[in-house]
Short mmCIF file of C-alpha atoms and ligand atoms in Angstrom, two decimals:
data_model
loop_
_atom_site.label_atom_id
_atom_site.label_comp_id
_atom_site.label_asym_id
_atom_site.label_seq_id
_atom_site.Cartn_x
_atom_site.Cartn_y
_atom_site.Cartn_z
CA UNK A 1 55.92 -69.00 68.09
CA UNK A 2 57.34 -70.99 65.18
CA UNK A 3 53.93 -72.40 64.54
CA UNK A 4 52.40 -68.96 64.29
CA UNK A 5 55.08 -67.83 61.86
CA UNK A 6 54.29 -70.71 59.54
CA UNK A 7 50.78 -69.44 59.17
CA UNK A 8 49.71 -67.29 56.32
CA UNK A 9 47.23 -64.55 57.06
CA UNK A 10 44.89 -65.98 54.46
CA UNK A 11 45.19 -69.24 52.64
CA UNK A 12 42.92 -70.80 50.00
CA UNK A 13 43.50 -74.43 49.07
CA UNK A 14 41.96 -76.24 46.11
CA UNK A 15 38.88 -74.04 46.16
CA UNK A 16 36.04 -74.69 43.71
CA UNK A 17 32.82 -72.85 43.10
CA UNK A 18 30.01 -73.33 40.61
CA UNK A 19 26.97 -71.14 40.04
CA UNK A 20 23.56 -71.96 38.63
CA UNK A 21 22.75 -69.91 35.57
CA UNK A 22 19.15 -69.78 34.49
CA UNK A 23 18.99 -70.44 30.76
CA UNK A 24 15.54 -70.57 29.15
CA UNK A 25 14.03 -71.26 32.56
CA UNK A 26 16.24 -74.22 33.40
CA UNK A 27 19.13 -74.11 35.83
CA UNK A 28 22.50 -74.95 34.36
CA UNK A 29 25.46 -75.56 36.63
CA UNK A 30 28.57 -73.67 35.52
CA UNK A 31 31.97 -74.00 37.12
CA UNK A 32 33.53 -70.59 37.83
CA UNK A 33 36.53 -71.44 40.03
CA UNK A 34 38.27 -74.78 40.35
CA UNK A 35 41.40 -75.97 42.14
CA UNK A 36 42.22 -72.40 43.08
CA UNK A 37 45.10 -71.73 45.52
CA UNK A 38 46.16 -68.49 47.19
CA UNK A 39 48.49 -67.60 50.06
CA UNK A 40 48.76 -64.14 51.51
CA UNK A 41 51.01 -62.88 54.30
CA UNK A 42 49.99 -60.34 56.90
CA UNK A 43 50.22 -56.80 55.62
CA UNK A 44 50.63 -57.93 52.04
CA UNK A 45 48.94 -56.20 49.13
CA UNK A 46 47.88 -58.27 46.16
CA UNK A 47 46.04 -57.23 43.03
CA UNK A 48 43.78 -59.56 41.07
CA UNK A 49 43.07 -58.84 37.42
CA UNK A 50 40.87 -60.84 35.11
CA UNK A 51 38.44 -60.49 32.27
CA UNK A 52 34.88 -59.47 32.96
CA UNK A 53 32.95 -62.52 34.08
CA UNK A 54 36.10 -64.47 35.01
CA UNK A 55 34.90 -64.80 38.63
CA UNK A 56 36.73 -62.08 40.56
CA UNK A 57 33.66 -61.03 42.53
CA UNK A 58 32.72 -64.65 43.06
CA UNK A 59 36.20 -65.32 44.47
CA UNK A 60 36.28 -62.55 47.06
CA UNK A 61 32.73 -63.24 48.22
CA UNK A 62 33.98 -66.67 49.29
CA UNK A 63 36.60 -65.08 51.53
CA UNK A 64 34.14 -63.21 53.76
CA UNK A 65 31.65 -66.02 53.26
CA UNK A 66 28.88 -64.05 51.62
CA UNK A 67 28.81 -67.11 49.34
CA UNK A 68 29.62 -70.70 50.15
CA UNK A 69 32.43 -72.60 48.43
CA UNK A 70 31.66 -76.00 46.92
CA UNK A 71 34.93 -77.68 47.94
CA UNK A 72 38.37 -76.80 49.24
CA UNK A 73 39.31 -74.81 52.31
CA UNK A 74 39.87 -71.17 53.23
CA UNK A 75 41.91 -70.40 56.33
CA UNK A 76 42.23 -67.16 58.26
CA UNK A 77 45.28 -67.18 60.55
CA UNK A 78 45.37 -70.95 60.17
CA UNK A 79 41.72 -71.53 61.12
CA UNK A 80 39.15 -72.84 58.69
CA UNK A 81 36.70 -69.97 58.21
CA UNK A 82 33.87 -72.48 58.54
CA UNK A 83 34.81 -72.79 62.21
CA UNK A 84 34.38 -69.07 62.80
CA UNK A 85 31.10 -67.32 63.50
CA UNK A 86 30.27 -65.71 60.12
CA UNK A 87 29.55 -62.32 61.75
CA UNK A 88 32.96 -62.34 63.50
CA UNK A 89 34.68 -63.37 60.27
CA UNK A 90 33.06 -60.46 58.44
CA UNK A 91 34.14 -58.02 61.10
CA UNK A 92 37.73 -59.11 60.56
CA UNK A 93 37.48 -59.18 56.77
CA UNK A 94 36.02 -55.93 55.47
CA UNK A 95 34.68 -55.63 51.95
CA UNK A 96 34.12 -52.75 49.58
CA UNK A 97 31.67 -53.62 46.83
CA UNK A 98 31.92 -52.89 43.13
CA UNK A 99 28.89 -50.59 43.34
CA UNK A 100 28.70 -48.55 46.55
CA UNK A 101 25.60 -49.08 48.70
CA UNK A 102 24.95 -46.52 51.44
CA UNK A 103 22.37 -47.00 54.17
CA UNK A 104 19.47 -44.65 54.85
CA UNK A 105 20.35 -41.64 56.95
CA UNK A 106 23.33 -39.37 57.27
CA UNK A 107 26.96 -40.09 56.45
CA UNK A 108 27.61 -40.05 60.19
CA UNK A 109 24.98 -42.76 60.65
CA UNK A 110 26.64 -44.89 58.01
CA UNK A 111 30.04 -44.57 59.64
CA UNK A 112 28.64 -45.25 63.10
CA UNK A 113 27.11 -48.56 62.03
CA UNK A 114 30.12 -50.75 62.76
CA UNK A 115 30.99 -48.86 65.93
CA UNK A 116 27.48 -49.43 67.30
CA UNK A 117 27.58 -53.05 66.25
CA UNK A 118 31.04 -53.95 67.49
CA UNK A 119 31.99 -51.23 69.91
CA UNK A 120 35.52 -49.86 69.75
CA UNK A 121 36.94 -46.42 70.25
CA UNK A 122 36.94 -45.20 66.65
CA UNK A 123 36.19 -41.49 66.39
CA UNK A 124 33.97 -40.71 63.45
CA UNK A 125 35.71 -37.41 62.69
CA UNK A 126 39.11 -39.12 62.51
CA UNK A 127 37.71 -41.90 60.38
CA UNK A 128 36.09 -39.53 57.91
CA UNK A 129 39.29 -37.46 57.69
CA UNK A 130 41.29 -40.63 56.97
CA UNK A 131 38.83 -41.56 54.23
CA UNK A 132 38.93 -38.11 52.70
CA UNK A 133 35.34 -37.23 53.53
CA UNK A 134 34.96 -33.46 54.12
CA UNK A 135 33.64 -32.65 57.58
CA UNK A 136 30.69 -30.68 56.21
CA UNK A 137 29.37 -33.85 54.54
CA UNK A 138 29.10 -35.76 57.82
CA UNK A 139 25.53 -34.71 58.48
CA UNK A 140 24.40 -34.83 54.86
CA UNK A 141 21.99 -37.48 53.63
CA UNK A 142 24.18 -40.32 52.33
CA UNK A 143 21.73 -41.17 49.54
CA UNK A 144 22.38 -37.85 47.82
CA UNK A 145 26.17 -38.12 47.58
CA UNK A 146 28.05 -38.59 44.31
CA UNK A 147 29.22 -42.13 43.53
CA UNK A 148 32.81 -41.25 44.43
CA UNK A 149 31.72 -39.79 47.76
CA UNK A 150 29.55 -42.85 48.44
CA UNK A 151 32.53 -45.09 47.74
CA UNK A 152 34.56 -43.18 50.34
CA UNK A 153 31.71 -43.62 52.81
CA UNK A 154 31.73 -47.36 52.11
CA UNK A 155 35.49 -47.54 52.61
CA UNK A 156 35.28 -45.60 55.88
CA UNK A 157 32.33 -47.71 57.02
CA UNK A 158 34.36 -50.87 56.45
CA UNK A 159 37.35 -49.40 58.29
CA UNK A 160 35.22 -48.54 61.33
CA UNK A 161 35.17 -52.29 62.08
CA UNK A 162 38.99 -52.22 62.32
CA UNK A 163 39.37 -55.16 59.92
CA UNK A 164 42.57 -57.18 59.45
CA UNK A 165 41.89 -57.76 55.77
CA UNK A 166 40.23 -55.51 53.25
CA UNK A 167 38.61 -56.97 50.11
CA UNK A 168 38.28 -54.34 47.40
CA UNK A 169 36.08 -55.19 44.45
CA UNK A 170 37.02 -52.65 41.78
CA UNK A 171 36.48 -49.80 44.24
CA UNK A 172 37.23 -47.15 41.63
CA UNK A 173 35.43 -48.65 38.64
CA UNK A 174 32.70 -46.02 38.64
CA UNK A 175 35.03 -43.05 39.15
CA UNK A 176 36.95 -40.70 36.86
CA UNK A 177 40.73 -40.99 36.69
CA UNK A 178 41.43 -38.21 39.18
CA UNK A 179 39.01 -39.49 41.86
CA UNK A 180 40.28 -43.00 41.28
CA UNK A 181 43.86 -41.95 41.96
CA UNK A 182 42.81 -40.12 45.11
CA UNK A 183 41.14 -43.29 46.41
CA UNK A 184 44.21 -45.34 45.48
CA UNK A 185 46.42 -43.01 47.50
CA UNK A 186 44.01 -43.10 50.38
CA UNK A 187 43.86 -46.90 50.48
CA UNK A 188 47.62 -47.35 50.12
CA UNK A 189 48.14 -44.85 52.95
CA UNK A 190 45.72 -46.75 55.18
CA UNK A 191 47.37 -50.03 54.33
CA UNK A 192 50.78 -48.85 55.56
CA UNK A 193 49.36 -47.04 58.56
CA UNK A 194 47.23 -49.94 59.79
CA UNK A 195 49.27 -52.87 58.44
CA UNK A 196 46.22 -54.03 56.52
CA UNK A 197 46.24 -57.04 54.26
CA UNK A 198 44.58 -55.98 51.03
CA UNK A 199 43.11 -57.96 48.14
CA UNK A 200 42.41 -55.50 45.37
CA UNK A 201 40.37 -56.58 42.38
CA UNK A 202 40.68 -54.43 39.29
CA UNK A 203 40.61 -54.81 35.55
CA UNK A 204 42.86 -51.83 34.81
CA UNK A 205 46.47 -52.61 34.05
CA UNK A 206 47.49 -48.98 34.65
CA UNK A 207 45.97 -49.13 38.09
CA UNK A 208 47.85 -52.30 38.93
CA UNK A 209 51.08 -50.62 37.91
CA UNK A 210 50.35 -47.59 40.05
CA UNK A 211 49.38 -49.65 43.09
CA UNK A 212 52.26 -52.11 43.09
CA UNK A 213 52.03 -55.19 45.29
CA UNK A 214 51.94 -58.80 44.14
CA UNK A 215 50.16 -59.19 40.83
CA UNK A 216 47.83 -62.09 40.13
CA UNK A 217 45.38 -62.77 37.36
CA UNK A 218 42.27 -64.94 37.42
CA UNK A 219 42.32 -67.05 34.28
CA UNK A 220 40.94 -70.48 33.50
CA UNK A 221 39.22 -70.68 36.92
CA UNK A 222 42.53 -70.25 38.81
CA UNK A 223 44.93 -67.56 39.97
CA UNK A 224 48.24 -67.18 38.11
CA UNK A 225 51.13 -64.78 38.53
CA UNK A 226 50.68 -61.84 36.23
CA UNK A 227 53.52 -60.88 33.90
CA UNK A 228 53.10 -57.66 31.98
CA UNK B 1 -39.19 -69.13 51.55
CA UNK B 2 -36.76 -66.22 51.92
CA UNK B 3 -33.82 -68.64 51.45
CA UNK B 4 -35.20 -70.09 48.26
CA UNK B 5 -35.65 -66.63 46.73
CA UNK B 6 -32.15 -65.49 47.72
CA UNK B 7 -30.53 -68.66 46.38
CA UNK B 8 -32.51 -68.53 43.15
CA UNK B 9 -31.37 -64.92 42.68
CA UNK B 10 -27.74 -65.97 43.29
CA UNK B 11 -27.90 -68.80 40.78
CA UNK B 12 -29.38 -66.45 38.20
CA UNK B 13 -26.60 -63.90 38.78
CA UNK B 14 -23.88 -66.54 38.50
CA UNK B 15 -25.27 -67.89 35.22
CA UNK B 16 -25.78 -64.45 33.69
CA UNK B 17 -22.37 -63.11 34.67
CA UNK B 18 -20.69 -66.30 33.46
CA UNK B 19 -22.51 -66.05 30.12
CA UNK B 20 -21.42 -62.43 29.77
CA UNK B 21 -17.82 -63.11 30.83
CA UNK B 22 -17.58 -65.89 28.27
CA UNK B 23 -16.48 -63.28 25.72
CA UNK B 24 -13.39 -62.58 27.87
CA UNK B 25 -12.75 -66.31 28.10
CA UNK B 26 -13.41 -66.48 31.86
CA UNK B 27 -17.01 -67.72 31.75
CA UNK B 28 -16.18 -71.18 32.97
CA UNK B 29 -13.99 -69.80 35.75
CA UNK B 30 -16.77 -67.57 37.05
CA UNK B 31 -19.27 -70.39 36.88
CA UNK B 32 -16.94 -72.60 38.87
CA UNK B 33 -16.06 -69.92 41.46
CA UNK B 34 -19.71 -68.96 41.88
CA UNK B 35 -20.81 -72.56 42.33
CA UNK B 36 -18.03 -73.19 44.81
CA UNK B 37 -18.98 -70.11 46.83
CA UNK B 38 -22.63 -71.16 46.92
CA UNK B 39 -21.92 -74.75 47.93
CA UNK B 40 -19.32 -73.72 50.53
CA UNK B 41 -21.58 -71.16 52.19
CA UNK B 42 -24.45 -73.66 52.37
CA UNK B 43 -22.13 -76.21 53.94
CA UNK B 44 -20.97 -73.53 56.41
CA UNK B 45 -24.58 -72.72 57.31
CA UNK B 46 -25.26 -76.40 57.93
CA UNK B 47 -22.15 -76.68 60.08
CA UNK B 48 -23.15 -73.64 62.15
CA UNK B 49 -26.63 -75.12 62.47
CA UNK B 50 -25.11 -78.33 63.81
CA UNK B 51 -22.70 -76.41 66.04
CA UNK B 52 -25.63 -74.72 67.78
CA UNK B 53 -26.52 -78.14 69.11
CA UNK B 54 -22.99 -79.27 69.96
CA UNK B 55 -20.74 -78.46 72.95
CA UNK B 56 -18.67 -75.25 72.54
CA UNK B 57 -15.53 -77.30 72.13
CA UNK B 58 -16.61 -78.06 68.55
CA UNK B 59 -16.83 -74.39 67.65
CA UNK B 60 -13.20 -73.90 68.57
CA UNK B 61 -12.28 -77.00 66.61
CA UNK B 62 -13.91 -75.49 63.52
CA UNK B 63 -11.97 -72.25 64.06
CA UNK B 64 -8.77 -74.25 64.42
CA UNK B 65 -9.47 -75.91 61.08
CA UNK B 66 -10.08 -72.50 59.52
CA UNK B 67 -6.79 -71.21 60.93
CA UNK B 68 -5.00 -74.24 59.50
CA UNK B 69 -6.39 -73.60 56.03
CA UNK B 70 -5.63 -69.86 56.34
CA UNK B 71 -2.08 -70.66 57.43
CA UNK B 72 -1.64 -72.99 54.49
CA UNK B 73 -2.76 -70.24 52.12
CA UNK B 74 -0.23 -67.79 53.53
CA UNK B 75 2.42 -70.50 53.46
CA UNK B 76 1.77 -71.14 49.76
CA UNK B 77 1.98 -67.40 49.12
CA UNK B 78 5.38 -67.32 50.81
CA UNK B 79 6.66 -69.81 48.22
CA UNK B 80 6.57 -72.70 50.70
CA UNK B 81 9.33 -71.51 52.98
CA UNK B 82 11.14 -73.96 55.17
CA UNK B 83 9.19 -74.14 58.50
CA UNK B 84 6.70 -71.76 56.89
CA UNK B 85 3.59 -73.84 57.50
CA UNK B 86 3.68 -74.12 61.31
CA UNK B 87 4.84 -70.51 61.58
CA UNK B 88 1.91 -69.22 59.51
CA UNK B 89 -0.72 -71.43 61.15
CA UNK B 90 0.40 -70.65 64.71
CA UNK B 91 0.82 -66.93 64.06
CA UNK B 92 -2.63 -66.55 62.51
CA UNK B 93 -4.30 -68.73 65.16
CA UNK B 94 -2.66 -66.95 68.12
CA UNK B 95 -3.30 -63.44 66.84
CA UNK B 96 -6.96 -64.22 66.09
CA UNK B 97 -7.58 -65.98 69.39
CA UNK B 98 -5.95 -63.12 71.31
CA UNK B 99 -8.43 -60.66 69.83
CA UNK B 100 -11.40 -63.01 70.00
CA UNK B 101 -11.22 -63.70 73.74
CA UNK B 102 -11.97 -60.13 74.97
CA UNK B 103 -15.34 -60.08 73.17
CA UNK B 104 -16.51 -62.88 75.45
CA UNK B 105 -14.49 -61.93 78.52
CA UNK B 106 -15.97 -58.43 78.51
CA UNK B 107 -19.43 -59.76 77.78
CA UNK B 108 -19.87 -57.99 74.42
CA UNK B 109 -21.06 -61.32 73.06
CA UNK B 110 -22.45 -64.31 74.96
CA UNK B 111 -20.23 -67.40 74.75
CA UNK B 112 -22.22 -69.23 72.09
CA UNK B 113 -21.39 -70.85 68.75
CA UNK B 114 -23.56 -68.25 67.01
CA UNK B 115 -21.05 -65.55 68.04
CA UNK B 116 -17.77 -67.45 68.33
CA UNK B 117 -17.65 -68.91 64.82
CA UNK B 118 -18.44 -65.83 62.68
CA UNK B 119 -16.32 -63.42 64.76
CA UNK B 120 -13.42 -65.85 64.81
CA UNK B 121 -13.63 -66.46 61.09
CA UNK B 122 -13.53 -62.73 60.27
CA UNK B 123 -10.40 -62.34 62.40
CA UNK B 124 -8.74 -65.39 60.86
CA UNK B 125 -9.61 -64.47 57.28
CA UNK B 126 -8.22 -60.99 57.65
CA UNK B 127 -5.10 -62.12 59.49
CA UNK B 128 -4.50 -64.44 56.53
CA UNK B 129 -4.90 -61.67 53.94
CA UNK B 130 -2.59 -59.29 55.73
CA UNK B 131 0.02 -61.99 56.39
CA UNK B 132 0.01 -63.15 52.77
CA UNK B 133 0.48 -59.60 51.51
CA UNK B 134 3.21 -58.98 54.05
CA UNK B 135 5.27 -62.11 53.38
CA UNK B 136 5.00 -61.63 49.63
CA UNK B 137 6.28 -58.07 49.92
CA UNK B 138 9.00 -59.04 52.43
CA UNK B 139 10.37 -61.59 50.03
CA UNK B 140 10.19 -59.16 47.13
CA UNK B 141 12.08 -56.55 49.14
CA UNK B 142 14.83 -59.00 50.11
CA UNK B 143 15.20 -59.95 46.46
CA UNK B 144 15.29 -56.39 45.15
CA UNK B 145 17.49 -55.07 47.93
CA UNK B 146 19.98 -57.93 47.86
CA UNK B 147 22.94 -55.59 47.55
CA UNK B 148 21.83 -53.57 50.56
CA UNK B 149 21.15 -56.65 52.69
CA UNK B 150 24.56 -58.05 51.76
CA UNK B 151 26.22 -54.72 52.57
CA UNK B 152 24.85 -55.09 56.10
CA UNK B 153 25.96 -58.71 56.31
CA UNK B 154 29.44 -57.80 55.06
CA UNK B 155 29.84 -55.49 58.07
CA UNK B 156 29.02 -58.35 60.40
CA UNK B 157 25.33 -57.64 60.95
CA UNK B 158 23.13 -60.59 61.87
CA UNK B 159 20.44 -61.58 59.35
CA UNK B 160 17.65 -60.05 61.48
CA UNK B 161 19.38 -56.67 61.42
CA UNK B 162 20.29 -56.92 57.73
CA UNK B 163 16.67 -57.71 56.85
CA UNK B 164 15.03 -55.24 59.25
CA UNK B 165 14.28 -52.54 56.66
CA UNK B 166 12.73 -55.10 54.30
CA UNK B 167 10.61 -56.56 57.09
CA UNK B 168 9.34 -53.12 58.04
CA UNK B 169 8.41 -52.39 54.43
CA UNK B 170 6.59 -55.73 54.18
CA UNK B 171 4.40 -54.98 57.18
CA UNK B 172 3.78 -51.36 56.21
CA UNK B 173 2.59 -52.19 52.72
CA UNK B 174 0.37 -55.02 53.97
CA UNK B 175 -1.35 -52.70 56.45
CA UNK B 176 -1.97 -49.84 54.04
CA UNK B 177 -5.29 -51.25 52.70
CA UNK B 178 -6.56 -51.79 56.26
CA UNK B 179 -5.56 -48.29 57.30
CA UNK B 180 -7.32 -46.81 54.27
CA UNK B 181 -10.41 -48.87 55.05
CA UNK B 182 -10.37 -47.60 58.61
CA UNK B 183 -10.16 -43.97 57.43
CA UNK B 184 -13.13 -44.40 55.12
CA UNK B 185 -15.23 -46.54 57.44
CA UNK B 186 -18.83 -45.40 57.30
CA UNK B 187 -18.20 -42.94 54.46
CA UNK B 188 -17.40 -44.99 51.39
CA UNK B 189 -18.92 -48.21 52.66
CA UNK B 190 -21.05 -49.70 55.40
CA UNK B 191 -19.06 -52.70 56.58
CA UNK B 192 -20.41 -56.23 56.64
CA UNK B 193 -21.15 -56.76 60.31
CA UNK B 194 -23.12 -53.54 60.58
CA UNK B 195 -24.98 -54.26 57.35
CA UNK B 196 -25.90 -57.69 58.64
CA UNK B 197 -27.05 -56.40 62.01
CA UNK B 198 -29.12 -53.59 60.44
CA UNK B 199 -30.72 -56.06 58.03
CA UNK B 200 -31.41 -58.29 61.00
CA UNK B 201 -33.25 -55.40 62.70
CA UNK B 202 -30.66 -54.19 65.25
CA UNK B 203 -30.43 -50.67 66.65
CA UNK B 204 -28.01 -48.56 64.49
CA UNK B 205 -25.96 -47.38 67.49
CA UNK B 206 -25.51 -50.91 68.74
CA UNK B 207 -24.67 -52.13 65.24
CA UNK B 208 -22.10 -49.34 64.86
CA UNK B 209 -20.43 -49.99 68.24
CA UNK B 210 -20.09 -53.69 67.61
CA UNK B 211 -18.81 -53.01 64.11
CA UNK B 212 -16.07 -50.66 65.24
CA UNK B 213 -14.97 -53.07 67.97
CA UNK B 214 -14.73 -55.87 65.43
CA UNK B 215 -13.08 -53.62 62.91
CA UNK B 216 -10.27 -52.52 65.19
CA UNK B 217 -9.79 -56.10 66.42
CA UNK B 218 -9.43 -57.21 62.81
CA UNK B 219 -6.78 -54.57 62.29
CA UNK B 220 -4.83 -55.46 65.41
CA UNK B 221 -5.05 -59.22 64.70
CA UNK B 222 -3.73 -58.61 61.17
CA UNK B 223 -0.86 -56.54 62.48
CA UNK B 224 0.13 -59.10 65.11
CA UNK B 225 -0.21 -62.08 62.77
CA UNK B 226 1.84 -60.50 59.97
CA UNK B 227 4.53 -59.34 62.40
CA UNK B 228 4.83 -62.85 63.83
CA UNK B 229 4.88 -64.49 60.40
CA UNK B 230 7.58 -62.17 59.06
CA UNK B 231 9.68 -62.23 62.21
CA UNK B 232 9.78 -66.01 62.34
CA UNK B 233 10.28 -66.35 58.56
CA UNK B 234 13.50 -64.33 58.46
CA UNK B 235 15.70 -67.35 59.17
CA UNK B 236 14.23 -69.20 56.20
CA UNK B 237 15.64 -66.59 53.81
CA UNK B 238 19.19 -67.07 55.11
CA UNK B 239 21.54 -70.04 55.32
CA UNK B 240 23.07 -71.25 58.57
CA UNK B 241 26.20 -69.29 57.67
CA UNK B 242 24.18 -66.04 57.58
CA UNK B 243 24.16 -65.83 53.78
CA UNK B 244 21.14 -64.46 51.93
CA UNK B 245 19.89 -67.46 49.94
CA UNK B 246 20.46 -67.38 46.17
CA UNK B 247 17.08 -68.57 44.96
CA UNK B 248 14.35 -66.39 46.42
CA UNK B 249 11.54 -67.04 43.96
N1 LIG C 301 24.48 -65.81 41.68
C1 LIG C 301 24.82 -66.11 40.42
N2 LIG C 301 23.98 -66.81 39.65
C2 LIG C 301 24.31 -67.12 38.39
N3 LIG C 301 25.46 -66.79 37.81
C3 LIG C 301 26.35 -66.09 38.52
C4 LIG C 301 26.08 -65.70 39.86
N4 LIG C 301 27.13 -65.01 40.32
C5 LIG C 301 28.01 -64.97 39.32
N5 LIG C 301 27.55 -65.61 38.23
C6 LIG C 301 28.26 -65.78 36.96
O1 LIG C 301 29.59 -66.12 37.26
C7 LIG C 301 30.49 -65.49 36.37
C8 LIG C 301 31.52 -64.73 37.18
O2 LIG C 301 30.88 -63.62 37.78
P1 LIG C 301 31.67 -62.54 38.61
O3 LIG C 301 30.70 -61.51 39.04
O4 LIG C 301 32.46 -63.22 39.66
O5 LIG C 301 32.68 -61.96 37.52
P2 LIG C 301 33.73 -60.79 37.65
O6 LIG C 301 35.06 -61.35 37.30
O7 LIG C 301 33.60 -60.11 38.96
O8 LIG C 301 33.26 -59.81 36.48
P3 LIG C 301 33.29 -58.19 36.42
O9 LIG C 301 34.69 -57.79 36.12
O10 LIG C 301 32.38 -57.86 35.25
O11 LIG C 301 32.80 -57.68 37.71
C9 LIG C 301 29.65 -64.62 35.46
O12 LIG C 301 29.52 -65.27 34.23
C10 LIG C 301 28.32 -64.52 36.15
O13 LIG C 301 27.30 -64.47 35.21
MG1 LIG C 302 32.90 -58.29 39.59
#
């Protein structure tokens, strides 16, 4: 029991990541993150700010292993994520992308994806209600939705997997202020209800203030505490 | 005598078209391609001539060599994927052989080099074309739909599932020319086998029946070969940790 309590939900230690930029046809290695540390407790909400191009997207893609880190270690519940089956890891760590991508077919089809893949007793109607998707949209073609509606579909689709952690990459960046605040409310509600651990990337200071949680900023390839 | 006239005519055409194309700066290229074609076809004729005298085993060996070259062409088109060469060679060879066997099993053709080599080579050549088109398109789709593929992966889908829509598109677009050809068969063009048989003095009905059998076999072989190539290439586009590779060029 003691051992378990020592564990953080998610821990990043001395993580580094470089990317290869193509400049005039030649590949140039550029360091984006280096010596980065992060510790998050279960049910905690943290926000990550940072200038455009500072590596926020790069950072969270390492956590669900869509990209590979160069060095360092990332642990989920005390286990190196490299020891987990990537598909299982991604079921536990849901991600909402900066630009919403819906799959072909109806909204219902989109929401059913994770349920078909992983099983579970999630009811699509409940899920869509939780995500603020009107019932009459369920059978609409997902490709025709507005960006805000698509983003809700993506959030609901991630939640259908019943993740422990949710990675949010500027989920409201393409929305107007009112829709953005609705999504904020929705996500904060879900966090409390489901005891979700949330990593929320944003570049808006006002949003960070509205959301609350622990504030970090990505600067100089590392995470620092953010002081207003 | 007939051969000499036909070859003389060919040489004349190559020289004239190369001279004309010189103004577009591709004269030398045409000259080279034309000469290659002429030399290669004469070598092929000599090989078939020799094969008539050899045991059947040699005919299949020649087809195997053709399949290897065809597979290498598709492999190069795929951007030299990891494991791509054996996958392409085996897929093209198996699909072609599968469709070649019934012609002899059912007795449409007698089991002789004269029939085995040309029929086999048509099947192989077409399987190569369709597979090359398909793998090129598959790769292009994966590259252009990266965000969609990664959205699937992020939900815990396996690479095969995440890439399924791209694979389907690759096969569809590779088969479109064959389907169009099939629709227009006999209207826009008289295909090669039938032309050859008619020129050789065969009965039109017989020529047509053989042609359509070969034509549909070509189509099916192309479909099977490209499906196999794409299916077994999927892993090469992903890392062991089920990540879509960064550099798909
Ligand atoms: N696959 C890649 N190849 C080359 N360069 C990359 C790649 N991915 C990211 N980069 C570079 O890494 C840097 C960080 O990118 P990243 O997308 O993580 O920034 P970000 O903080 O999310 O920015 P934004 O706020 O604009 O979304 C950028 O300069 C980007 O050009
Ligand atoms: Mg970003």
